Amino acid sequence: MYGGVDLSGTLRLQPTIFGTPVFQRDIPLGALHREGKPAGGGSPS
């Protein structure tokens, strides 16, 4: 049995002056992919 995790996302930068957005920029963050056996996944003997 194996388990895995996939994460990805973006960081949104949106400075405002008096509540008015000056500009908006999305900065992509790197993807994270991990896979492995879950802890304690063995069969008891």
PDB file of C-alpha atoms in Angstrom:
ATOM      1  CA  MET A   1       0.000   0.000   0.000  1.00  0.00           C
ATOM      2  CA  TYR A   2       1.295   3.437  -0.930  1.00  0.00           C
ATOM      3  CA  GLY A   3       0.062   6.948  -0.211  1.00  0.00           C
ATOM      4  CA  GLY A   4       0.869  10.215  -1.909  1.00  0.00           C
ATOM      5  CA  VAL A   5       0.398  13.947  -1.821  1.00  0.00           C
ATOM      6  CA  ASP A   6       0.277  16.496  -4.656  1.00  0.00           C
ATOM      7  CA  LEU A   7       0.324  20.196  -3.814  1.00  0.00           C
ATOM      8  CA  SER A   8       0.523  23.206  -6.078  1.00  0.00           C
ATOM      9  CA  GLY A   9      -0.611  26.773  -5.760  1.00  0.00           C
ATOM     10  CA  THR A  10      -0.110  30.443  -6.457  1.00  0.00           C
ATOM     11  CA  LEU A  11       0.688  33.462  -4.375  1.00  0.00           C
ATOM     12  CA  ARG A  12      -1.465  36.490  -5.209  1.00  0.00           C
ATOM     13  CA  LEU A  13       0.170  39.905  -4.884  1.00  0.00           C
ATOM     14  CA  GLN A  14      -2.309  42.807  -4.917  1.00  0.00           C
ATOM     15  CA  PRO A  15      -1.168  46.045  -3.282  1.00  0.00           C
ATOM     16  CA  THR A  16      -3.891  48.624  -2.660  1.00  0.00           C
ATOM     17  CA  ILE A  17      -3.910  52.356  -1.992  1.00  0.00           C
ATOM     18  CA  PHE A  18      -6.957  53.575  -0.057  1.00  0.00           C
ATOM     19  CA  GLY A  19      -8.804  50.367  -1.005  1.00  0.00           C
ATOM     20  CA  THR A  20      -8.068  50.719  -4.741  1.00  0.00           C
ATOM     21  CA  PRO A  21      -5.961  47.896  -6.227  1.00  0.00           C
ATOM     22  CA  VAL A  22      -2.786  49.223  -7.856  1.00  0.00           C
ATOM     23  CA  PHE A  23      -2.040  45.996  -9.737  1.00  0.00           C
ATOM     24  CA  GLN A  24      -2.560  42.276  -9.331  1.00  0.00           C
ATOM     25  CA  ARG A  25      -0.023  39.559  -9.984  1.00  0.00           C
ATOM     26  CA  ASP A  26      -0.210  35.798  -9.465  1.00  0.00           C
ATOM     27  CA  ILE A  27       3.133  34.181  -8.653  1.00  0.00           C
ATOM     28  CA  PRO A  28       3.141  30.414  -9.248  1.00  0.00           C
ATOM     29  CA  LEU A  29       4.660  28.341  -6.471  1.00  0.00           C
ATOM     30  CA  GLY A  30       6.486  25.114  -7.204  1.00  0.00           C
ATOM     31  CA  ALA A  31       4.645  21.812  -7.189  1.00  0.00           C
ATOM     32  CA  LEU A  32       5.225  19.296  -4.413  1.00  0.00           C
ATOM     33  CA  HIS A  33       4.816  15.577  -5.076  1.00  0.00           C
ATOM     34  CA  ARG A  34       5.582  12.999  -2.392  1.00  0.00           C
ATOM     35  CA  GLU A  35       4.850   9.287  -2.387  1.00  0.00           C
ATOM     36  CA  GLY A  36       5.657   6.524   0.072  1.00  0.00           C
ATOM     37  CA  LYS A  37       4.445   3.825   2.407  1.00  0.00           C
ATOM     38  CA  PRO A  38       2.220   5.033   5.250  1.00  0.00           C
ATOM     39  CA  ALA A  39       3.682   4.761   8.759  1.00  0.00           C
ATOM     40  CA  GLY A  40       2.597   1.611  10.552  1.00  0.00           C
ATOM     41  CA  GLY A  41       1.221   0.083   7.367  1.00  0.00           C
ATOM     42  CA  GLY A  42       2.793  -3.333   7.996  1.00  0.00           C
ATOM     43  CA  SER A  43       0.848  -6.445   8.956  1.00  0.00           C
ATOM     44  CA  PRO A  44       1.181  -7.607  12.576  1.00  0.00           C
ATOM     45  CA  SER A  45       3.003 -10.954  12.897  1.00  0.00           C
TER      46      SER A  45
END
